[in-house]
Short mmCIF file of N, CA, C and O in Angstrom, two decimals:
data_model
loop_
_atom_site.label_atom_id
_atom_site.label_comp_id
_atom_site.label_asym_id
_atom_site.label_seq_id
_atom_site.Cartn_x
_atom_site.Cartn_y
_atom_site.Cartn_z
N MET E 12 75.92 61.70 143.49
CA MET E 12 75.81 61.84 145.08
C MET E 12 76.67 63.79 145.13
O MET E 12 77.10 63.73 143.92
N THR E 13 75.60 63.88 146.09
CA THR E 13 76.20 66.03 145.10
C THR E 13 77.65 66.42 146.50
O THR E 13 78.12 67.42 146.27
N GLY E 14 77.47 65.43 147.71
CA GLY E 14 78.78 65.72 148.69
C GLY E 14 78.67 67.05 149.30
O GLY E 14 78.79 67.50 150.24
N LYS E 15 76.75 66.76 150.19
CA LYS E 15 75.96 67.81 150.78
C LYS E 15 76.22 66.81 152.08
O LYS E 15 75.98 65.36 151.50
N GLY E 16 76.74 67.65 153.18
CA GLY E 16 76.01 67.27 154.46
C GLY E 16 74.98 67.07 154.74
O GLY E 16 73.59 67.43 154.06
N LYS E 17 74.92 66.81 155.68
CA LYS E 17 72.91 67.02 157.07
C LYS E 17 72.62 68.53 157.01
O LYS E 17 71.43 68.38 156.63
N SER E 18 73.76 69.44 156.82
CA SER E 18 72.86 70.40 157.60
C SER E 18 72.72 71.51 155.70
O SER E 18 71.71 71.90 155.61
N GLY E 19 73.22 69.63 153.82
CA GLY E 19 72.54 70.67 153.16
C GLY E 19 73.73 71.28 152.59
O GLY E 19 73.91 71.28 151.17
N GLN E 20 74.45 72.06 152.87
CA GLN E 20 75.48 72.52 152.37
C GLN E 20 76.95 71.33 151.81
O GLN E 20 77.29 70.36 152.17
N ASN E 21 77.79 71.96 151.55
CA ASN E 21 79.15 71.17 150.35
C ASN E 21 79.31 70.39 151.45
O ASN E 21 80.23 71.62 152.31
N MET E 22 80.63 69.05 151.03
CA MET E 22 81.30 68.86 152.51
C MET E 22 82.58 70.10 152.78
O MET E 22 82.94 71.07 151.79
N GLN E 23 82.49 70.10 153.61
CA GLN E 23 83.50 71.34 154.33
C GLN E 23 85.11 71.11 153.28
O GLN E 23 85.56 70.29 152.93
N LYS E 24 85.64 72.19 153.33
CA LYS E 24 86.78 72.55 152.23
C LYS E 24 88.22 71.20 153.24
O LYS E 24 88.64 70.60 152.51
N VAL E 25 88.82 71.21 154.26
CA VAL E 25 89.29 70.26 154.98
C VAL E 25 88.71 68.85 155.14
O VAL E 25 89.73 67.88 154.72
N ALA E 26 87.69 68.71 155.10
CA ALA E 26 87.18 67.11 154.58
C ALA E 26 87.06 66.50 153.95
O ALA E 26 88.06 66.03 153.09
N ARG E 27 86.97 67.81 152.31
CA ARG E 27 87.01 67.29 151.06
C ARG E 27 88.42 66.95 150.83
O ARG E 27 89.01 66.27 150.17
N ASN E 28 89.29 68.34 151.01
CA ASN E 28 90.48 67.47 150.82
C ASN E 28 91.32 66.61 152.03
O ASN E 28 92.22 65.62 150.82
N PHE E 29 90.92 66.43 153.04
CA PHE E 29 91.65 64.58 153.43
C PHE E 29 91.23 63.81 152.96
O PHE E 29 91.77 62.57 152.74
N PHE E 30 89.86 64.03 152.09
CA PHE E 30 89.38 63.13 151.55
C PHE E 30 90.31 62.18 150.42
O PHE E 30 90.07 61.33 149.50
N THR E 31 90.02 63.64 149.71
CA THR E 31 90.69 63.32 148.22
C THR E 31 92.53 63.06 148.97
O THR E 31 92.59 61.82 147.61
N LEU E 32 93.09 63.59 149.49
CA LEU E 32 94.43 63.11 149.56
C LEU E 32 94.16 61.64 150.25
O LEU E 32 95.10 60.74 149.45
N ALA E 33 93.23 60.96 150.95
CA ALA E 33 92.88 59.32 150.97
C ALA E 33 92.90 59.55 150.10
O ALA E 33 93.29 57.48 149.89
N VAL E 34 92.17 58.82 148.98
CA VAL E 34 91.45 57.88 147.94
C VAL E 34 93.19 58.32 146.71
O VAL E 34 93.96 57.41 146.64
N VAL E 35 93.95 59.42 146.71
CA VAL E 35 95.17 59.31 146.11
C VAL E 35 96.31 58.42 146.60
O VAL E 35 96.25 57.36 146.22
N TYR E 36 96.10 58.46 147.82
CA TYR E 36 97.00 56.99 148.49
C TYR E 36 96.50 55.55 148.62
O TYR E 36 97.14 55.12 148.26
N ALA E 37 94.70 56.21 148.38
CA ALA E 37 94.94 54.45 148.23
C ALA E 37 95.31 53.80 146.84
O ALA E 37 95.37 52.72 146.52
N LEU E 38 94.85 54.43 145.92
CA LEU E 38 95.19 54.71 144.66
C LEU E 38 97.27 54.32 144.37
O LEU E 38 97.02 52.87 143.80
N VAL E 39 97.62 54.95 145.04
CA VAL E 39 99.38 54.92 144.85
C VAL E 39 99.58 53.65 145.27
O VAL E 39 100.53 52.85 145.46
N GLY E 40 98.95 53.39 147.02
CA GLY E 40 99.39 52.33 147.67
C GLY E 40 99.13 50.73 147.25
O GLY E 40 99.87 49.94 147.25
N MET E 41 98.68 50.99 146.31
CA MET E 41 97.03 49.41 145.88
C MET E 41 97.46 49.54 144.22
O MET E 41 98.84 48.64 144.64
N ALA E 42 98.48 50.53 144.04
CA ALA E 42 99.38 50.63 142.30
C ALA E 42 100.84 49.64 142.90
O ALA E 42 101.03 48.26 142.62
N LEU E 43 100.95 50.18 144.02
CA LEU E 43 102.43 49.45 144.73
C LEU E 43 102.27 48.02 145.49
O LEU E 43 103.39 47.68 145.10
N GLY E 44 101.26 47.89 145.78
CA GLY E 44 100.69 46.48 146.27
C GLY E 44 100.54 45.68 144.85
O GLY E 44 101.41 44.35 144.73
N LEU E 45 100.19 46.05 143.78
CA LEU E 45 100.02 45.51 142.85
C LEU E 45 101.03 44.78 141.57
O LEU E 45 102.05 44.11 141.51
N GLN E 46 102.20 45.91 141.82
CA GLN E 46 103.31 45.78 140.96
C GLN E 46 104.47 45.22 142.56
O GLN E 46 105.52 44.28 141.34
N MET E 47 104.38 44.99 143.49
CA MET E 47 104.89 43.94 144.32
C MET E 47 105.35 42.15 143.89
O MET E 47 106.23 42.22 143.84
N ALA E 48 103.03 42.48 143.65
CA ALA E 48 103.30 41.68 143.39
C ALA E 48 103.26 41.12 142.29
O ALA E 48 103.78 39.08 142.09
N ILE E 49 103.66 41.95 141.38
CA ILE E 49 103.84 41.41 140.03
C ILE E 49 105.48 41.11 139.60
O ILE E 49 105.62 40.24 138.81
N SER E 50 106.36 42.00 140.43
CA SER E 50 107.46 41.27 140.19
C SER E 50 107.53 39.73 141.29
O SER E 50 109.10 40.32 141.30
N LYS E 51 106.55 40.19 141.93
CA LYS E 51 107.34 39.25 142.99
C LYS E 51 109.04 39.33 144.07
O LYS E 51 109.06 38.82 144.93
N ASP E 52 108.10 41.15 144.28
CA ASP E 52 109.54 41.46 145.00
C ASP E 52 108.66 42.34 146.03
O ASP E 52 108.43 43.35 145.82
N HIS E 53 108.83 42.23 146.92
CA HIS E 53 108.37 42.60 147.82
C HIS E 53 109.32 43.71 149.17
O HIS E 53 108.71 43.39 150.37
N ALA E 54 110.27 44.19 148.94
CA ALA E 54 111.05 44.67 149.35
C ALA E 54 110.45 46.25 150.08
O ALA E 54 111.15 47.07 150.38
N GLN E 55 109.35 46.92 149.47
CA GLN E 55 108.38 47.59 149.12
C GLN E 55 107.79 47.33 150.37
O GLN E 55 106.66 48.80 150.63
N MET E 56 107.07 46.78 150.82
CA MET E 56 106.36 46.16 151.84
C MET E 56 105.92 47.14 152.70
O MET E 56 104.85 47.81 153.39
N PRO E 57 106.96 48.15 153.42
CA PRO E 57 106.99 48.95 154.61
C PRO E 57 106.24 50.19 154.13
O PRO E 57 105.25 50.94 154.90
N THR E 58 106.47 50.56 153.27
CA THR E 58 106.22 51.56 152.44
C THR E 58 104.56 51.61 151.55
O THR E 58 103.97 52.41 152.46
N HIS E 59 104.43 50.42 151.08
CA HIS E 59 102.78 50.12 150.79
C HIS E 59 102.14 49.74 152.09
O HIS E 59 101.09 50.85 152.14
N ALA E 60 102.93 49.73 153.50
CA ALA E 60 101.59 49.76 154.30
C ALA E 60 102.10 51.56 155.44
O ALA E 60 100.66 51.20 155.67
N HIS E 61 102.72 51.61 154.94
CA HIS E 61 102.29 52.91 155.65
C HIS E 61 101.58 54.22 154.52
O HIS E 61 100.86 54.49 155.71
N ILE E 62 101.60 54.04 153.62
CA ILE E 62 100.88 54.73 152.68
C ILE E 62 99.30 54.03 152.54
O ILE E 62 98.46 54.77 153.08
N MET E 63 99.43 52.59 153.18
CA MET E 63 97.92 52.84 153.44
C MET E 63 97.12 52.60 154.87
O MET E 63 96.14 53.54 154.68
N VAL E 64 97.60 52.74 155.16
CA VAL E 64 97.77 53.39 156.96
C VAL E 64 97.75 54.22 157.21
O VAL E 64 96.24 55.11 157.77
N ALA E 65 98.91 55.24 157.17
CA ALA E 65 99.36 56.30 157.43
C ALA E 65 98.34 57.22 156.43
O ALA E 65 98.27 58.04 156.97
N GLY E 66 98.37 56.83 155.40
CA GLY E 66 98.07 57.59 154.21
C GLY E 66 96.89 57.60 153.57
O GLY E 66 95.49 58.25 154.29
N TRP E 67 96.26 56.83 153.23
CA TRP E 67 94.64 55.82 153.71
C TRP E 67 93.64 55.71 154.52
O TRP E 67 92.73 57.16 154.45
N LEU E 68 93.88 55.28 155.81
CA LEU E 68 93.00 54.95 156.49
C LEU E 68 93.39 56.17 157.35
O LEU E 68 91.53 56.88 157.18
N MET E 69 94.35 57.06 158.27
CA MET E 69 93.69 57.96 158.67
C MET E 69 93.47 59.23 158.48
O MET E 69 92.88 59.82 158.71
N SER E 70 94.32 60.06 156.51
CA SER E 70 93.46 60.53 156.03
C SER E 70 91.40 60.23 156.00
O SER E 70 90.71 61.47 156.02
N ALA E 71 91.32 59.19 155.87
CA ALA E 71 89.71 59.06 155.51
C ALA E 71 88.77 59.44 156.82
O ALA E 71 88.04 59.95 157.21
N VAL E 72 89.25 59.16 157.78
CA VAL E 72 88.93 59.25 159.50
C VAL E 72 89.49 60.93 159.79
O VAL E 72 88.32 61.26 159.90
N PHE E 73 90.44 61.86 159.21
CA PHE E 73 89.97 63.05 159.26
C PHE E 73 89.01 63.50 158.95
O PHE E 73 88.48 63.96 159.27
N ALA E 74 89.01 62.98 157.55
CA ALA E 74 87.93 63.54 156.19
C ALA E 74 86.91 63.40 157.39
O ALA E 74 85.97 64.30 156.71
N PHE E 75 86.99 62.05 157.53
CA PHE E 75 85.10 61.70 158.52
C PHE E 75 84.99 62.37 159.51
O PHE E 75 83.82 62.69 159.48
N PHE E 76 86.36 62.63 160.65
CA PHE E 76 85.69 63.59 161.54
C PHE E 76 85.22 64.69 161.34
O PHE E 76 84.26 65.75 161.69
N TYR E 77 86.09 65.54 160.52
CA TYR E 77 85.90 67.20 160.55
C TYR E 77 84.10 66.83 159.12
O TYR E 77 83.70 68.42 159.30
N HIS E 78 83.61 66.24 158.29
CA HIS E 78 82.69 65.88 157.94
C HIS E 78 81.79 65.73 158.86
O HIS E 78 80.58 66.52 159.02
N LEU E 79 81.75 65.37 160.33
CA LEU E 79 80.51 65.06 161.19
C LEU E 79 80.77 66.53 161.83
O LEU E 79 80.46 66.93 163.06
N PHE E 80 81.67 67.34 162.21
CA PHE E 80 81.91 67.94 162.91
C PHE E 80 82.62 69.78 161.73
O PHE E 80 83.64 70.47 162.30
N PRO E 81 81.34 70.30 161.64
CA PRO E 81 81.61 70.68 160.25
C PRO E 81 82.50 71.79 160.79
O PRO E 81 83.36 72.73 160.36
N ALA E 82 81.46 72.59 162.15
CA ALA E 82 82.29 73.89 162.78
C ALA E 82 83.68 73.79 163.09
O ALA E 82 84.55 74.78 162.83
N VAL E 83 84.22 72.54 163.59
CA VAL E 83 86.01 72.76 163.28
C VAL E 83 86.39 72.73 162.12
O VAL E 83 87.31 73.08 162.49
N ALA E 84 85.93 72.05 161.61
CA ALA E 84 86.80 72.23 159.88
C ALA E 84 86.97 73.13 159.07
O ALA E 84 87.74 73.30 158.74
N GLU E 85 86.15 74.30 160.07
CA GLU E 85 86.20 75.71 159.36
C GLU E 85 87.10 76.59 160.77
O GLU E 85 87.68 77.95 159.85
N LYS E 86 87.88 75.66 161.05
CA LYS E 86 89.08 77.09 162.17
C LYS E 86 90.60 76.24 161.50
O LYS E 86 90.44 75.85 160.73
N THR E 87 91.10 77.66 161.87
CA THR E 87 92.20 77.32 161.02
C THR E 87 92.87 76.30 162.19
O THR E 87 93.68 75.58 160.90
N LEU E 88 93.19 75.80 162.68
CA LEU E 88 93.75 74.24 163.41
C LEU E 88 93.35 73.49 162.02
O LEU E 88 94.32 72.59 162.52
N ALA E 89 92.45 73.49 161.10
CA ALA E 89 92.00 72.41 160.98
C ALA E 89 92.84 72.40 159.10
O ALA E 89 93.88 71.39 159.59
N THR E 90 93.07 73.62 159.02
CA THR E 90 93.51 73.57 157.95
C THR E 90 95.34 73.30 158.18
O THR E 90 96.17 73.06 157.50
N VAL E 91 95.21 74.00 159.25
CA VAL E 91 97.31 73.52 159.82
C VAL E 91 97.18 71.73 159.73
O VAL E 91 98.17 71.84 159.26
N HIS E 92 96.42 71.25 160.97
CA HIS E 92 96.52 69.89 160.38
C HIS E 92 96.43 69.29 158.87
O HIS E 92 97.20 68.57 159.05
N PHE E 93 95.69 69.99 157.93
CA PHE E 93 95.66 69.04 156.83
C PHE E 93 97.23 69.64 156.89
O PHE E 93 97.78 68.71 155.48
N TRP E 94 97.29 70.67 156.21
CA TRP E 94 99.29 70.40 155.46
C TRP E 94 100.07 69.99 156.27
O TRP E 94 100.89 69.30 155.51
N LEU E 95 100.12 70.25 157.44
CA LEU E 95 101.25 69.42 158.13
C LEU E 95 101.36 67.89 157.73
O LEU E 95 102.22 67.57 157.51
N THR E 96 99.98 67.04 157.90
CA THR E 96 100.17 65.70 157.35
C THR E 96 100.39 66.14 156.15
O THR E 96 100.66 64.36 155.67
N ALA E 97 99.72 66.59 155.55
CA ALA E 97 99.72 65.92 153.87
C ALA E 97 101.03 66.52 153.29
O ALA E 97 101.84 65.73 152.85
N ILE E 98 102.37 67.30 153.60
CA ILE E 98 103.25 67.61 153.43
C ILE E 98 104.35 66.05 153.56
O ILE E 98 105.34 65.61 153.39
N SER E 99 104.05 66.59 155.23
CA SER E 99 105.18 64.99 155.76
C SER E 99 104.85 63.90 155.23
O SER E 99 105.37 62.92 155.82
N GLY E 100 103.41 63.71 155.83
CA GLY E 100 103.16 62.60 155.11
C GLY E 100 103.46 62.22 153.67
O GLY E 100 104.02 61.16 153.54
N THR E 101 103.61 63.29 152.44
CA THR E 101 103.75 62.85 150.91
C THR E 101 105.84 62.33 151.27
O THR E 101 106.01 61.61 150.74
N GLY E 102 105.92 63.70 152.54
CA GLY E 102 107.88 63.79 152.41
C GLY E 102 107.97 62.15 153.21
O GLY E 102 109.20 61.84 152.86
N LEU E 103 107.51 61.38 153.82
CA LEU E 103 107.98 60.51 154.31
C LEU E 103 107.67 59.38 153.75
O LEU E 103 108.81 58.58 153.77
N LEU E 104 106.65 59.12 152.68
CA LEU E 104 106.04 58.18 151.91
C LEU E 104 107.22 57.86 150.82
O LEU E 104 107.77 57.05 150.39
N ILE E 105 107.79 58.77 150.28
CA ILE E 105 108.58 59.08 149.16
C ILE E 105 109.58 58.59 149.62
O ILE E 105 110.80 58.64 149.09
N GLY E 106 110.11 59.63 151.11
CA GLY E 106 112.08 59.48 151.46
C GLY E 106 112.00 58.17 151.77
O GLY E 106 113.02 57.24 151.64
N LEU E 107 110.33 57.47 152.03
CA LEU E 107 110.84 55.51 152.37
C LEU E 107 110.81 55.38 151.60
O LEU E 107 111.26 53.77 152.10
N TYR E 108 109.68 55.52 150.72
CA TYR E 108 110.46 54.50 149.52
C TYR E 108 111.96 54.51 148.62
O TYR E 108 112.71 53.81 148.55
N ILE E 109 112.03 55.40 148.94
CA ILE E 109 113.61 55.89 148.22
C ILE E 109 114.64 54.85 149.15
O ILE E 109 116.06 54.43 148.47
N MET E 110 114.70 54.96 150.42
CA MET E 110 115.22 54.92 151.58
C MET E 110 115.44 53.34 150.83
O MET E 110 116.32 52.50 151.46
N LEU E 111 114.45 52.80 150.81
CA LEU E 111 114.56 51.25 150.88
C LEU E 111 114.49 50.75 149.29
O LEU E 111 115.34 49.79 149.51
N ALA E 112 114.28 51.71 148.52
CA ALA E 112 114.64 51.38 147.17
C ALA E 112 117.03 51.24 147.79
O ALA E 112 117.66 50.86 146.46
N GLY E 113 118.03 51.19 148.70
CA GLY E 113 118.60 51.39 148.80
C GLY E 113 119.06 52.47 148.53
O GLY E 113 120.60 52.52 148.59
N ASN E 114 119.09 54.15 149.66
CA ASN E 114 119.50 55.27 149.31
C ASN E 114 119.39 55.28 150.83
O ASN E 114 118.11 56.42 150.95
N PRO E 115 120.42 55.18 151.38
CA PRO E 115 119.78 55.67 153.47
C PRO E 115 120.44 56.59 153.42
O PRO E 115 119.88 57.05 154.62
N ALA E 116 120.89 57.93 152.40
CA ALA E 116 120.98 59.19 152.63
C ALA E 116 119.48 59.84 152.75
O ALA E 116 120.37 61.03 153.46
N ILE E 117 118.43 59.57 152.50
CA ILE E 117 117.82 59.62 153.30
C ILE E 117 116.44 60.17 153.96
O ILE E 117 115.84 60.70 154.39
N GLU E 118 117.45 58.79 155.04
CA GLU E 118 117.01 58.51 156.30
C GLU E 118 116.67 59.95 156.67
O GLU E 118 115.76 60.32 158.18
N PRO E 119 117.57 61.25 156.79
CA PRO E 119 117.31 62.25 157.59
C PRO E 119 115.22 62.99 157.28
O PRO E 119 114.48 62.92 157.92
N LEU E 120 115.56 62.47 155.92
CA LEU E 120 114.02 63.01 155.72
C LEU E 120 113.70 62.50 156.29
O LEU E 120 111.52 63.08 156.31
N VAL E 121 113.65 61.14 155.73
CA VAL E 121 112.20 60.22 156.58
C VAL E 121 112.29 59.84 157.65
O VAL E 121 110.82 60.38 158.65
N ALA E 122 113.08 60.81 159.23
CA ALA E 122 113.00 60.68 160.15
C ALA E 122 112.58 62.25 160.64
O ALA E 122 111.43 62.70 160.84
N THR E 123 112.75 62.73 159.74
CA THR E 123 111.78 64.53 160.54
C THR E 123 110.96 64.46 159.43
O THR E 123 109.50 65.13 160.71
N SER E 124 110.42 63.61 158.92
CA SER E 124 108.84 63.38 158.50
C SER E 124 108.29 62.91 159.22
O SER E 124 106.98 63.51 159.81
N SER E 125 108.58 61.77 159.78
CA SER E 125 107.71 60.82 160.19
C SER E 125 107.39 61.95 161.92
O SER E 125 106.24 61.79 162.24
N MET E 126 108.38 63.27 162.33
CA MET E 126 107.97 63.50 163.47
C MET E 126 107.45 64.61 163.02
O MET E 126 106.31 64.51 164.06
N VAL E 127 107.00 65.11 162.11
CA VAL E 127 105.71 65.85 161.82
C VAL E 127 104.70 65.53 161.95
O VAL E 127 103.90 66.22 161.74
N PHE E 128 104.67 64.09 160.65
CA PHE E 128 103.63 63.93 160.78
C PHE E 128 103.30 63.49 162.40
O PHE E 128 102.04 63.46 162.64
N TYR E 129 103.88 62.75 163.16
CA TYR E 129 103.45 62.41 164.16
C TYR E 129 102.44 64.10 165.30
O TYR E 129 101.85 63.64 165.17
N ALA E 130 103.64 65.39 165.08
CA ALA E 130 103.58 66.13 165.54
C ALA E 130 101.62 66.92 165.08
O ALA E 130 100.76 66.95 165.58
N GLY E 131 101.38 66.32 163.48
CA GLY E 131 99.74 66.14 162.82
C GLY E 131 98.33 65.87 164.06
O GLY E 131 97.77 65.96 163.74
N LEU E 132 99.40 64.59 164.37
CA LEU E 132 98.33 63.56 164.53
C LEU E 132 98.00 64.18 166.19
O LEU E 132 97.01 64.17 166.72
N LEU E 133 98.97 64.78 167.26
CA LEU E 133 98.90 65.22 168.02
C LEU E 133 98.20 66.42 167.94
O LEU E 133 97.22 66.52 168.78
N LEU E 134 97.93 67.58 166.70
CA LEU E 134 97.57 68.26 166.50
C LEU E 134 96.01 67.82 166.95
O LEU E 134 94.99 68.58 166.98
N PHE E 135 95.85 67.08 166.49
CA PHE E 135 94.12 66.34 165.89
C PHE E 135 94.14 65.71 166.52
O PHE E 135 92.58 66.05 167.22
N ALA E 136 94.46 65.14 167.75
CA ALA E 136 94.41 65.06 168.61
C ALA E 136 93.70 66.13 170.31
O ALA E 136 92.93 66.12 170.71
N TYR E 137 93.96 67.14 170.04
CA TYR E 137 94.24 68.41 170.40
C TYR E 137 92.34 69.01 169.60
O TYR E 137 92.08 69.37 170.47
N ILE E 138 92.85 69.02 168.65
CA ILE E 138 91.12 69.22 168.05
C ILE E 138 90.27 68.23 168.16
O ILE E 138 89.31 69.10 168.96
N ALA E 139 90.59 67.30 167.82
CA ALA E 139 89.13 66.11 167.88
C ALA E 139 88.76 65.68 169.35
O ALA E 139 87.35 65.95 170.03
N LEU E 140 89.49 65.17 170.43
CA LEU E 140 89.19 65.14 171.22
C LEU E 140 88.13 65.49 172.11
O LEU E 140 87.25 65.36 172.56
N PRO E 141 88.13 66.91 172.58
CA PRO E 141 87.44 68.09 173.52
C PRO E 141 86.16 68.01 172.65
O PRO E 141 85.18 68.01 173.45
N VAL E 142 86.29 67.94 171.46
CA VAL E 142 85.06 68.34 170.86
C VAL E 142 83.81 66.66 170.53
O VAL E 142 83.01 66.82 170.48
N VAL E 143 84.86 65.23 170.92
CA VAL E 143 83.93 64.81 171.07
C VAL E 143 83.47 64.16 172.25
O VAL E 143 82.30 63.84 172.34
N TRP E 144 84.26 64.38 173.12
CA TRP E 144 83.66 64.23 174.45
C TRP E 144 82.76 65.59 174.87
O TRP E 144 82.46 65.21 175.88
N LYS E 145 83.11 66.91 174.41
CA LYS E 145 81.46 67.49 174.79
C LYS E 145 81.18 66.99 173.90
O LYS E 145 79.52 67.10 174.54
N ALA E 146 80.58 66.72 172.83
CA ALA E 146 79.42 65.83 172.14
C ALA E 146 78.85 65.23 172.70
O ALA E 146 77.83 64.58 172.52
N GLU E 147 79.55 64.22 173.58
CA GLU E 147 78.96 63.13 174.34
C GLU E 147 78.55 63.26 175.58
O GLU E 147 77.20 63.47 175.88
N ARG E 148 79.06 64.45 176.51
CA ARG E 148 78.61 65.46 176.99
C ARG E 148 77.07 66.06 176.86
O ARG E 148 76.18 65.87 177.46
N HIS E 149 76.98 66.81 175.72
CA HIS E 149 76.83 67.40 175.16
C HIS E 149 75.21 67.16 173.83
O HIS E 149 75.98 68.41 172.77
N PRO E 150 74.95 65.86 173.27
CA PRO E 150 74.61 65.44 172.51
C PRO E 150 73.90 66.50 171.31
O PRO E 150 73.74 66.96 170.41
N GLU E 151 73.28 67.68 172.23
CA GLU E 151 72.10 68.78 171.77
C GLU E 151 73.86 69.55 170.67
O GLU E 151 73.15 70.88 169.52
N ALA E 152 74.83 69.74 170.48
CA ALA E 152 75.59 70.63 170.69
C ALA E 152 76.44 70.00 169.49
O ALA E 152 77.10 70.74 168.09
N GLN E 153 75.92 68.77 169.06
CA GLN E 153 76.29 67.58 167.44
C GLN E 153 75.84 69.05 166.09
O GLN E 153 75.60 68.60 165.15
N LYS E 154 74.54 69.53 166.90
CA LYS E 154 73.24 69.98 165.88
C LYS E 154 73.96 71.68 165.58
O LYS E 154 74.05 71.85 164.24
N ALA E 155 74.70 71.76 166.09
CA ALA E 155 75.29 72.99 165.76
C ALA E 155 76.49 72.78 164.94
O ALA E 155 76.89 72.24 164.00
#
């Protein structure tokens, strides 16, 4: 597989970056899940769930969206969305792991990262909703 979309061009940078991030989150989340199962210590279950949903699933959905709408992926806001999500998501998940390991002093990092991650989702809504509603009203616009 060459990573080429319908137009024959390589997968857009933002879509590729989100997909790569999703795969990394999936590997980390599964490793944490296996570690919990082997040790029979499930104290990190919230971290595991956040990695799999906020990390793997959301990043994969973002990658899919930007791959479907390559013109949107080329915009500066898409790159801002990627970095906002990648940095805040990493801070959130590492901070959550440390906090649940018994270090409550890191909670401000977890809270701040959570709010910035949410801001990234709001940005995605701002980027994506007009595009999918326009595509619904004008199917020929998807070809552009």
